[in-house]
Short mmCIF file of C-alpha atoms and ligand atoms in Angstrom, two decimals:
data_model
loop_
_atom_site.label_atom_id
_atom_site.label_comp_id
_atom_site.label_asym_id
_atom_site.label_seq_id
_atom_site.Cartn_x
_atom_site.Cartn_y
_atom_site.Cartn_z
CA MET M 4 103.38 49.16 23.20
CA PRO M 5 106.46 51.12 21.94
CA GLU M 6 107.13 54.51 23.49
CA PRO M 7 106.30 57.53 21.27
CA MET M 8 109.21 58.86 19.20
CA THR M 9 109.20 61.95 21.34
CA GLN M 10 110.87 59.88 24.05
CA THR M 11 113.78 58.86 21.78
CA PHE M 12 117.10 60.68 22.18
CA PRO M 13 119.71 61.28 19.54
CA PRO M 14 122.15 58.32 19.34
CA THR M 15 125.15 60.46 20.36
CA PHE M 16 123.38 61.83 23.49
CA LEU M 17 125.52 61.30 26.63
CA TRP M 18 123.81 59.54 29.56
CA GLY M 19 125.93 60.46 32.53
CA ALA M 20 125.99 60.83 36.28
CA ALA M 21 127.77 63.50 38.33
CA THR M 22 129.62 63.70 41.65
CA SER M 23 132.13 66.03 43.29
CA ALA M 24 135.46 65.22 45.08
CA TYR M 25 134.65 66.36 48.69
CA GLN M 26 131.17 64.82 48.54
CA ILE M 27 132.47 61.29 47.76
CA GLU M 28 136.15 60.81 47.95
CA GLY M 29 137.01 60.72 51.70
CA ALA M 30 140.74 59.92 52.29
CA VAL M 31 141.15 63.55 53.32
CA GLY M 32 144.66 63.08 54.85
CA GLU M 33 146.12 60.64 52.21
CA ASP M 34 148.78 60.99 49.63
CA GLY M 35 149.66 64.58 50.50
CA ARG M 36 146.21 66.15 50.48
CA THR M 37 145.90 69.09 52.82
CA PRO M 38 142.61 70.71 54.15
CA SER M 39 140.30 72.66 51.86
CA ILE M 40 137.77 75.19 53.12
CA TRP M 41 135.21 72.39 53.36
CA ASP M 42 137.43 70.40 55.74
CA THR M 43 137.77 73.41 57.93
CA PHE M 44 134.07 74.38 57.73
CA SER M 45 132.67 70.91 58.26
CA HIS M 46 134.94 70.51 61.34
CA THR M 47 133.70 73.75 62.87
CA PRO M 48 131.01 73.01 65.36
CA GLY M 49 127.51 74.03 64.26
CA ARG M 50 128.29 74.36 60.51
CA THR M 51 126.92 71.06 59.20
CA ALA M 52 123.99 68.88 60.30
CA GLY M 53 125.12 66.60 63.14
CA GLY M 54 128.68 67.91 62.70
CA GLU M 55 129.06 65.60 59.66
CA THR M 56 132.21 65.87 57.53
CA GLY M 57 133.57 64.49 54.32
CA ASP M 58 136.44 62.71 56.10
CA VAL M 59 135.30 59.33 54.85
CA ALA M 60 132.37 60.38 52.70
CA VAL M 61 131.57 57.24 50.59
CA ASP M 62 135.28 56.26 50.35
CA HIS M 63 135.36 56.65 46.57
CA TYR M 64 139.07 57.24 46.76
CA HIS M 65 139.57 53.59 47.62
CA ARG M 66 136.50 52.19 45.88
CA TYR M 67 136.64 53.98 42.53
CA ARG M 68 137.17 50.79 40.58
CA ASP M 69 134.02 49.21 41.87
CA ASP M 70 132.16 52.52 41.33
CA VAL M 71 133.21 52.66 37.71
CA ALA M 72 132.35 48.96 37.16
CA LEU M 73 128.91 49.64 38.57
CA MET M 74 128.44 52.62 36.22
CA ALA M 75 129.40 50.41 33.25
CA GLU M 76 127.10 47.60 34.41
CA LEU M 77 124.17 50.12 34.59
CA GLY M 78 125.03 51.27 31.06
CA LEU M 79 126.12 54.98 31.69
CA THR M 80 128.13 56.47 28.90
CA ALA M 81 129.58 59.49 30.70
CA TYR M 82 130.76 60.49 34.16
CA ARG M 83 131.32 63.98 35.54
CA PHE M 84 133.67 64.25 38.53
CA SER M 85 135.67 66.99 40.14
CA VAL M 86 139.35 67.21 41.02
CA SER M 87 140.23 68.14 44.65
CA TRP M 88 142.57 71.11 44.24
CA SER M 89 144.18 70.52 47.64
CA ARG M 90 144.90 66.90 46.59
CA VAL M 91 146.94 67.88 43.51
CA GLN M 92 148.32 71.22 44.65
CA PRO M 93 148.03 71.23 48.39
CA THR M 94 148.75 74.83 49.27
CA GLY M 95 147.10 76.21 46.12
CA ARG M 96 150.43 77.24 44.69
CA GLY M 97 153.67 75.66 43.71
CA PRO M 98 154.32 72.19 42.23
CA VAL M 99 151.83 69.38 41.99
CA VAL M 100 151.79 66.30 44.13
CA GLN M 101 152.07 63.35 41.66
CA ARG M 102 150.33 60.95 43.99
CA GLY M 103 147.25 63.14 44.03
CA LEU M 104 147.18 63.40 40.25
CA ASP M 105 147.83 59.67 39.93
CA PHE M 106 144.45 59.06 41.56
CA TYR M 107 142.68 61.04 38.81
CA ARG M 108 144.82 59.32 36.13
CA ARG M 109 143.81 55.94 37.45
CA LEU M 110 140.15 56.96 37.67
CA VAL M 111 140.15 58.32 34.12
CA ASP M 112 141.98 55.24 32.72
CA GLU M 113 139.36 53.03 34.43
CA LEU M 114 136.55 55.03 32.93
CA LEU M 115 138.02 54.93 29.46
CA GLU M 116 138.59 51.19 29.73
CA HIS M 117 134.91 50.76 30.50
CA GLY M 118 133.85 52.99 27.56
CA ILE M 119 132.64 55.87 29.82
CA LYS M 120 133.51 59.46 28.76
CA PRO M 121 135.08 61.44 31.59
CA ALA M 122 134.01 65.08 32.14
CA LEU M 123 136.40 66.74 34.57
CA THR M 124 135.34 69.75 36.73
CA LEU M 125 138.28 71.63 38.08
CA TYR M 126 136.52 73.44 40.92
CA HIS M 127 133.52 72.18 42.87
CA TRP M 128 133.82 74.51 45.92
CA ASP M 129 136.85 73.09 47.72
CA LEU M 130 139.36 75.91 47.78
CA PRO M 131 142.65 74.96 49.47
CA GLN M 132 142.47 76.44 52.99
CA GLU M 133 145.82 78.23 52.55
CA LEU M 134 144.29 80.28 49.74
CA GLU M 135 141.26 81.18 51.91
CA ASP M 136 143.75 82.26 54.60
CA ALA M 137 145.36 84.53 52.00
CA GLY M 138 141.90 86.12 51.40
CA GLY M 139 139.99 83.48 49.35
CA TRP M 140 137.89 84.38 46.25
CA PRO M 141 137.37 88.01 47.31
CA GLU M 142 141.12 88.40 46.58
CA ARG M 143 142.19 88.94 43.03
CA ASP M 144 145.19 86.65 43.34
CA THR M 145 142.95 83.58 43.82
CA ALA M 146 141.94 83.90 40.23
CA PHE M 147 145.53 83.61 39.06
CA ARG M 148 146.12 80.70 41.39
CA PHE M 149 143.15 78.90 39.90
CA ALA M 150 144.46 79.42 36.43
CA GLU M 151 147.86 77.99 37.34
CA TYR M 152 146.12 74.98 38.99
CA ALA M 153 144.06 74.59 35.75
CA ARG M 154 147.16 74.52 33.67
CA LEU M 155 148.80 71.88 35.81
CA VAL M 156 145.75 69.56 35.66
CA GLY M 157 145.37 70.31 31.92
CA GLU M 158 148.98 69.23 31.28
CA ALA M 159 148.50 66.08 33.33
CA LEU M 160 145.11 64.88 32.08
CA GLY M 161 144.57 66.71 28.80
CA ASP M 162 145.71 63.72 26.88
CA ARG M 163 142.88 61.48 28.15
CA VAL M 164 140.01 63.81 29.21
CA GLU M 165 138.16 65.67 26.37
CA GLN M 166 135.38 67.35 28.29
CA TRP M 167 136.56 70.08 30.77
CA ILE M 168 134.51 72.29 33.08
CA THR M 169 136.16 75.15 34.87
CA LEU M 170 133.85 76.00 37.73
CA ASN M 171 130.78 74.33 39.14
CA GLU M 172 127.97 76.70 40.22
CA PRO M 173 130.10 79.81 41.05
CA TRP M 174 126.92 81.40 42.44
CA CYS M 175 127.14 79.00 45.43
CA SER M 176 130.84 79.62 45.88
CA ALA M 177 130.31 83.41 45.97
CA PHE M 178 126.94 83.96 47.55
CA LEU M 179 126.50 80.98 49.88
CA GLY M 180 130.21 80.98 50.79
CA TYR M 181 130.74 84.66 51.37
CA GLY M 182 127.15 86.06 51.59
CA SER M 183 124.86 83.90 53.64
CA GLY M 184 127.71 81.79 55.07
CA VAL M 185 125.82 78.50 54.82
CA HIS M 186 128.68 77.09 52.78
CA ALA M 187 132.42 77.22 53.30
CA PRO M 188 134.25 79.43 54.21
CA GLY M 189 131.13 80.73 56.03
CA ARG M 190 131.64 84.44 55.66
CA THR M 191 128.75 86.91 55.62
CA ASP M 192 129.85 90.02 53.85
CA PRO M 193 127.83 91.14 50.76
CA ALA M 194 130.75 93.18 49.31
CA ALA M 195 133.06 90.19 49.60
CA SER M 196 130.47 87.99 47.90
CA LEU M 197 130.35 90.32 44.88
CA ARG M 198 134.14 90.48 44.72
CA ALA M 199 134.27 86.67 45.00
CA ALA M 200 131.81 86.40 42.03
CA HIS M 201 134.11 88.63 39.89
CA HIS M 202 137.22 86.70 40.82
CA LEU M 203 135.58 83.44 40.09
CA ASN M 204 134.64 84.82 36.72
CA LEU M 205 138.25 86.06 36.19
CA GLY M 206 139.63 82.67 37.30
CA HIS M 207 137.36 80.96 34.83
CA GLY M 208 138.45 83.17 31.92
CA LEU M 209 142.15 82.82 32.81
CA ALA M 210 141.67 79.04 33.21
CA VAL M 211 140.12 78.67 29.76
CA SER M 212 143.18 80.31 28.21
CA ALA M 213 145.59 78.27 30.35
CA LEU M 214 143.79 75.08 29.41
CA ARG M 215 143.82 75.87 25.72
CA ALA M 216 147.55 76.41 25.91
CA ALA M 217 148.13 73.23 27.83
CA MET M 218 145.82 70.67 26.08
CA PRO M 219 145.17 69.23 22.66
CA ALA M 220 142.97 71.53 20.55
CA HIS M 221 140.13 69.03 20.26
CA ASN M 222 139.37 69.15 23.99
CA ARG M 223 136.21 70.94 24.90
CA ILE M 224 135.89 73.48 27.62
CA ALA M 225 132.68 74.59 29.45
CA VAL M 226 131.45 76.01 32.74
CA SER M 227 128.54 74.64 34.85
CA LEU M 228 126.19 77.42 36.01
CA ASN M 229 123.25 76.91 38.37
CA SER M 230 121.32 79.40 36.30
CA SER M 231 118.05 80.19 38.11
CA VAL M 232 114.67 80.15 36.47
CA VAL M 233 113.20 83.15 38.13
CA ARG M 234 109.42 83.71 37.91
CA PRO M 235 107.25 86.61 39.15
CA LEU M 236 104.51 86.17 41.72
CA SER M 237 102.34 88.44 39.62
CA GLN M 238 102.59 90.63 36.54
CA ASP M 239 102.74 93.71 38.70
CA PRO M 240 105.65 95.90 37.50
CA ALA M 241 107.27 95.81 41.01
CA ASP M 242 107.36 91.98 40.81
CA LEU M 243 108.73 91.98 37.34
CA ALA M 244 111.47 94.38 38.53
CA ALA M 245 112.19 91.88 41.42
CA VAL M 246 112.67 89.12 38.77
CA ARG M 247 115.07 91.27 36.87
CA ARG M 248 117.20 91.99 39.98
CA ILE M 249 117.37 88.39 41.11
CA ASP M 250 118.02 87.28 37.49
CA ASP M 251 120.99 89.70 37.36
CA LEU M 252 122.33 88.41 40.74
CA ALA M 253 121.82 84.75 39.97
CA ASN M 254 122.54 84.66 36.26
CA GLY M 255 123.67 87.89 34.61
CA ILE M 256 126.53 88.28 37.04
CA PHE M 257 128.14 85.14 35.49
CA HIS M 258 126.74 84.70 32.06
CA GLY M 259 126.95 88.45 31.31
CA PRO M 260 130.78 88.58 31.31
CA MET M 261 131.30 84.97 30.34
CA LEU M 262 128.95 84.75 27.40
CA HIS M 263 128.25 88.40 26.39
CA GLY M 264 131.37 90.26 27.53
CA ALA M 265 129.79 92.67 30.03
CA TYR M 266 128.21 92.79 33.42
CA PRO M 267 124.53 93.92 33.23
CA GLU M 268 124.32 97.66 33.90
CA THR M 269 121.25 97.01 35.99
CA LEU M 270 123.37 94.74 38.30
CA VAL M 271 126.09 97.37 38.70
CA GLU M 272 123.43 100.01 39.60
CA ALA M 273 121.52 97.82 41.97
CA THR M 274 124.60 96.92 44.01
CA HIS M 275 126.26 100.37 44.14
CA SER M 276 125.52 100.69 47.84
CA VAL M 277 127.88 97.79 48.68
CA THR M 278 130.60 98.05 45.96
CA ASP M 279 131.74 100.59 43.43
CA TRP M 280 132.98 97.66 41.26
CA SER M 281 136.52 99.16 41.24
CA HIS M 282 137.84 95.62 41.68
CA VAL M 283 136.93 95.04 37.98
CA LEU M 284 139.97 96.16 35.98
CA ASP M 285 139.63 97.31 32.37
CA THR M 286 140.66 94.11 30.61
CA ASP M 287 138.98 91.66 33.00
CA VAL M 288 135.77 91.29 31.15
CA HIS M 289 137.59 90.56 27.89
CA THR M 290 139.51 87.83 29.72
CA ILE M 291 136.32 86.36 31.18
CA ASN M 292 134.62 86.37 27.77
CA ALA M 293 137.07 83.64 26.44
CA PRO M 294 135.20 81.52 23.92
CA LEU M 295 133.65 78.30 25.22
CA ASP M 296 132.92 75.04 23.44
CA ALA M 297 129.75 74.25 25.49
CA LEU M 298 127.70 75.45 28.42
CA GLY M 299 126.72 73.30 31.40
CA LEU M 300 123.35 73.92 33.08
CA ASN M 301 122.52 72.64 36.53
CA TYR M 302 118.81 72.72 37.27
CA TYR M 303 116.76 71.63 40.31
CA THR M 304 113.77 74.00 40.88
CA PRO M 305 112.59 77.50 39.88
CA ALA M 306 112.47 80.56 42.07
CA LEU M 307 109.26 82.57 42.65
CA VAL M 308 109.73 86.19 43.70
CA SER M 309 107.86 89.33 44.40
CA ALA M 310 108.55 92.85 45.64
CA ALA M 311 108.14 93.04 49.43
CA SER M 312 105.42 95.37 50.57
CA GLY M 313 106.39 96.82 53.94
CA GLU M 314 109.44 96.21 56.04
CA VAL M 315 110.96 92.70 55.87
CA LYS M 316 112.90 91.46 58.85
CA GLY M 317 114.79 88.21 59.49
CA PRO M 318 115.73 85.38 57.16
CA ARG M 319 113.57 84.68 54.11
CA PRO M 320 113.53 81.13 52.75
CA ASP M 321 114.95 80.91 49.26
CA GLY M 322 115.78 77.20 49.17
CA HIS M 323 119.48 77.79 49.92
CA GLY M 324 119.64 76.92 53.66
CA ALA M 325 118.83 78.86 56.83
CA SER M 326 120.92 81.87 57.61
CA GLU M 327 120.35 85.31 59.21
CA HIS M 328 122.18 86.68 56.22
CA SER M 329 120.74 86.80 52.78
CA PRO M 330 122.88 85.52 49.86
CA TRP M 331 121.23 88.15 47.67
CA PRO M 332 123.05 91.54 48.04
CA CYS M 333 120.92 94.65 47.98
CA SER M 334 117.68 92.68 47.77
CA ASP M 335 116.00 93.17 51.17
CA ASP M 336 113.04 94.48 49.34
CA ILE M 337 112.45 91.12 47.50
CA LEU M 338 110.60 88.10 48.85
CA PHE M 339 111.09 84.46 47.78
CA HIS M 340 107.92 82.32 47.78
CA GLN M 341 107.35 78.61 47.75
CA THR M 342 106.36 77.54 44.30
CA PRO M 343 103.20 75.44 44.52
CA GLY M 344 103.42 71.70 43.77
CA GLU M 345 105.06 68.51 45.01
CA ARG M 346 108.49 68.90 46.61
CA THR M 347 111.59 66.78 47.10
CA GLU M 348 113.20 66.09 50.43
CA MET M 349 115.13 69.30 50.00
CA GLY M 350 111.80 71.16 50.01
CA TRP M 351 112.42 72.11 46.37
CA THR M 352 109.31 72.17 44.20
CA ILE M 353 109.33 69.81 41.24
CA ASP M 354 108.83 71.71 38.03
CA PRO M 355 110.33 70.09 34.89
CA THR M 356 109.09 72.96 32.74
CA GLY M 357 111.75 75.12 34.34
CA LEU M 358 114.38 72.97 32.74
CA TYR M 359 112.73 73.47 29.32
CA ASP M 360 112.63 77.27 29.93
CA LEU M 361 116.35 77.29 30.90
CA ILE M 362 117.45 75.34 27.84
CA THR M 363 115.39 77.49 25.46
CA ARG M 364 116.61 80.68 27.12
CA TYR M 365 120.25 79.79 26.48
CA THR M 366 119.45 78.48 23.05
CA ARG M 367 118.15 81.95 22.23
CA GLU M 368 120.86 83.82 24.07
CA VAL M 369 123.90 81.97 22.76
CA PRO M 370 122.74 80.29 19.59
CA GLY M 371 125.19 77.67 18.33
CA LEU M 372 126.67 76.91 21.77
CA PRO M 373 126.08 73.19 22.65
CA LEU M 374 124.40 72.67 26.00
CA TYR M 375 124.85 69.89 28.59
CA ILE M 376 122.59 69.36 31.55
CA THR M 377 125.51 68.93 33.96
CA GLU M 378 123.27 68.38 37.08
CA ASN M 379 119.64 67.48 37.68
CA GLY M 380 118.19 65.14 40.29
CA ALA M 381 116.26 64.88 43.52
CA ALA M 382 116.74 63.94 47.17
CA TYR M 383 114.29 61.46 48.74
CA ASP M 384 114.26 59.60 52.03
CA ASP M 385 115.18 56.26 50.45
CA LYS M 386 115.34 53.21 52.69
CA PRO M 387 116.05 49.55 51.77
CA ASP M 388 113.11 47.08 51.85
CA PRO M 389 113.43 44.02 54.10
CA ASP M 390 114.67 42.22 50.95
CA GLY M 391 117.52 44.74 50.67
CA ARG M 392 116.20 46.41 47.49
CA VAL M 393 115.67 50.15 47.34
CA HIS M 394 112.63 51.38 45.48
CA ASP M 395 112.51 55.07 44.55
CA PRO M 396 109.57 55.60 42.25
CA GLU M 397 109.49 59.31 43.00
CA ARG M 398 112.99 59.74 41.65
CA ILE M 399 112.01 57.76 38.47
CA ALA M 400 109.07 60.14 37.99
CA TYR M 401 111.40 63.17 38.64
CA LEU M 402 113.90 61.93 36.05
CA HIS M 403 111.27 61.01 33.52
CA GLY M 404 109.65 64.41 33.84
CA HIS M 405 112.81 66.38 33.44
CA LEU M 406 114.33 64.16 30.69
CA SER M 407 111.07 64.56 28.78
CA GLU M 408 111.45 68.29 28.90
CA VAL M 409 115.01 67.94 27.62
CA ARG M 410 113.72 65.84 24.75
CA ARG M 411 111.01 68.44 24.07
CA ALA M 412 113.60 71.13 23.90
CA ILE M 413 115.70 69.17 21.51
CA ALA M 414 112.64 68.63 19.33
CA ASP M 415 112.18 72.37 19.40
CA GLY M 416 115.69 72.95 18.13
CA ALA M 417 117.94 73.07 21.18
CA ASP M 418 121.37 71.53 20.95
CA VAL M 419 121.54 69.54 24.15
CA ARG M 420 124.26 66.91 23.94
CA GLY M 421 123.98 65.09 27.23
CA TYR M 422 122.55 64.78 30.75
CA TYR M 423 124.36 64.11 33.98
CA LEU M 424 122.07 62.84 36.75
CA TRP M 425 122.91 64.26 40.18
CA SER M 426 124.13 62.08 41.70
CA LEU M 427 125.62 58.78 40.92
CA MET M 428 125.38 57.76 44.57
CA ASP M 429 124.20 59.08 47.93
CA ASN M 430 126.86 61.39 49.38
CA PHE M 431 127.80 64.32 51.62
CA GLU M 432 125.20 66.95 50.96
CA TRP M 433 127.34 69.92 52.21
CA ALA M 434 125.68 71.69 55.23
CA TYR M 435 122.89 68.99 55.31
CA GLY M 436 125.47 66.28 56.01
CA TYR M 437 124.43 62.79 54.93
CA GLY M 438 120.72 63.39 55.60
CA LYS M 439 119.68 64.09 51.97
CA ARG M 440 120.06 61.22 49.50
CA PHE M 441 120.42 62.32 45.93
CA GLY M 442 121.94 59.07 44.63
CA ALA M 443 120.64 56.74 41.98
CA VAL M 444 122.76 54.23 43.94
CA TYR M 445 122.00 53.80 47.70
CA VAL M 446 124.91 53.88 50.10
CA ASP M 447 124.78 52.24 53.47
CA TYR M 448 126.82 54.67 55.45
CA ALA M 449 127.80 52.09 58.04
CA SER M 450 129.11 49.47 55.62
CA LEU M 451 129.63 51.79 52.63
CA GLU M 452 127.97 49.06 50.58
CA ARG M 453 126.43 50.33 47.32
CA THR M 454 122.93 49.15 46.14
CA PRO M 455 121.51 50.51 42.84
CA LYS M 456 118.04 51.95 43.51
CA SER M 457 115.23 51.16 41.07
CA SER M 458 115.94 54.63 39.46
CA ALA M 459 119.51 53.49 38.62
CA HIS M 460 118.11 50.51 36.71
CA TRP M 461 115.45 52.73 35.01
CA TYR M 462 118.14 55.33 34.06
CA GLY M 463 120.46 52.55 32.88
CA GLU M 464 117.82 51.32 30.55
CA ALA M 465 117.34 54.80 29.17
CA ALA M 466 121.10 55.00 28.65
CA ARG M 467 121.32 51.65 26.92
CA THR M 468 118.34 52.14 24.62
CA GLY M 469 118.20 55.93 24.09
CA VAL M 470 114.50 55.83 24.91
CA LEU M 471 112.91 56.84 28.18
CA PRO M 472 111.19 53.74 29.67
CA PRO M 473 107.78 54.25 31.04
CA VAL M 474 107.33 55.24 34.68
CA PRO M 475 106.34 52.11 36.65
CA ALA M 476 103.01 52.31 38.44
CA VAL M 477 103.53 52.93 42.17
O1 LIG O 15 125.01 68.38 45.98
C1 LIG O 15 124.85 69.50 45.20
C2 LIG O 15 126.02 69.68 44.19
O2 LIG O 15 127.22 69.63 44.91
C3 LIG O 15 125.98 71.02 43.54
N1 LIG O 15 124.63 71.23 42.98
C4 LIG O 15 123.48 70.95 43.78
C5 LIG O 15 123.58 69.58 44.40
C6 LIG O 15 122.38 69.32 45.30
O3 LIG O 15 122.23 70.26 46.24
#
């Protein structure tokens, strides 16, 4: 029986997969690359599960041709990857290393030859270590270094890449990197995390202008935000106020200046005990508010919060890793709760309606700005069968549920132009090491052999037909 029309996507819809440099490339010491903060962090005892690092990762640096061929075989029409800053501009300043850029030229050419549209992310968390040694994102100069790097990459690849993304999930860079310390560089200073957030914003705005000056005018520039869907535990005014605070710290702090030209006043008030915001200079917000061509949304799970009654001590789980230090500045009076329902291997509750809510929120807030789902996916404990095949019906159900919500939002008027599954293949999941498998393609970490899981075939069929195939019975 044919699927209902509601499962049919627009013919121009992009069916992509996403990855990032440090999570897949390996080859950390080759062709002039120098350490990024993630090399330093992962090599620091106790920072990642089992002391695992991205030294080899899934060796994409050497296997990119096969990986692109596999994407094409599956039927994907788009691929989102990130550039390793310390591979193309090792110290974070000065001239580029052509050998580093050549890798991305070859990758992009290979994608184009296979009819796959590249989407290039400039920064997916791997700051050159020398820039961290000079102060990192809490330092204003890092924003200017980022813009310079953006210009260099724009000049080199702007002729063949049309879709550009400045930052991936700046919330994680600022608040997991400098607040809770579960991500590189592992600092735990609330004031530094707020300064980092501003300088990431400023770097984004400066990079947009630098890219526009360096690239053909038809190229499209976006940012990928992991905008949280924050829900209240109850309708109690104190819980609703908790939602507003977390929404400011998760979302408003980025989309405020980027999309609306101002930081939320409530954010500035709520954080006055750790910063007076004097690091924000008069013209900064105007710079950050550079017009965009699209917005990338990354979504995994919603947050459920309430006001804490009584004194709260110790770490409170918010789904972002275990730390004695909260990534949420000035929010010790707020509790995070586990949303009821089935969970993925990350412990993240599966709630596709959150994706619909996110899309419709931005459709309302920035009407006319095209949206892309630049990440969505799930980790499961996938294992090959004795016949070598990898069946992951849970991931198929997850993808079906979320893509159905994307389709529903489109039917309700949202301009969603594409979807990038996280992730193309199993890879280095940051502080969790290789223990969490997000891939549609299984990677045997001993042999580095790739095996498409059943979800890869399911997703490939969706990409080839533009229609969501049914979910197979388990
Ligand atoms: O693996 C990460 C990715 O690097 C950024 N977004 C979330 C993914 C899953 O945790």
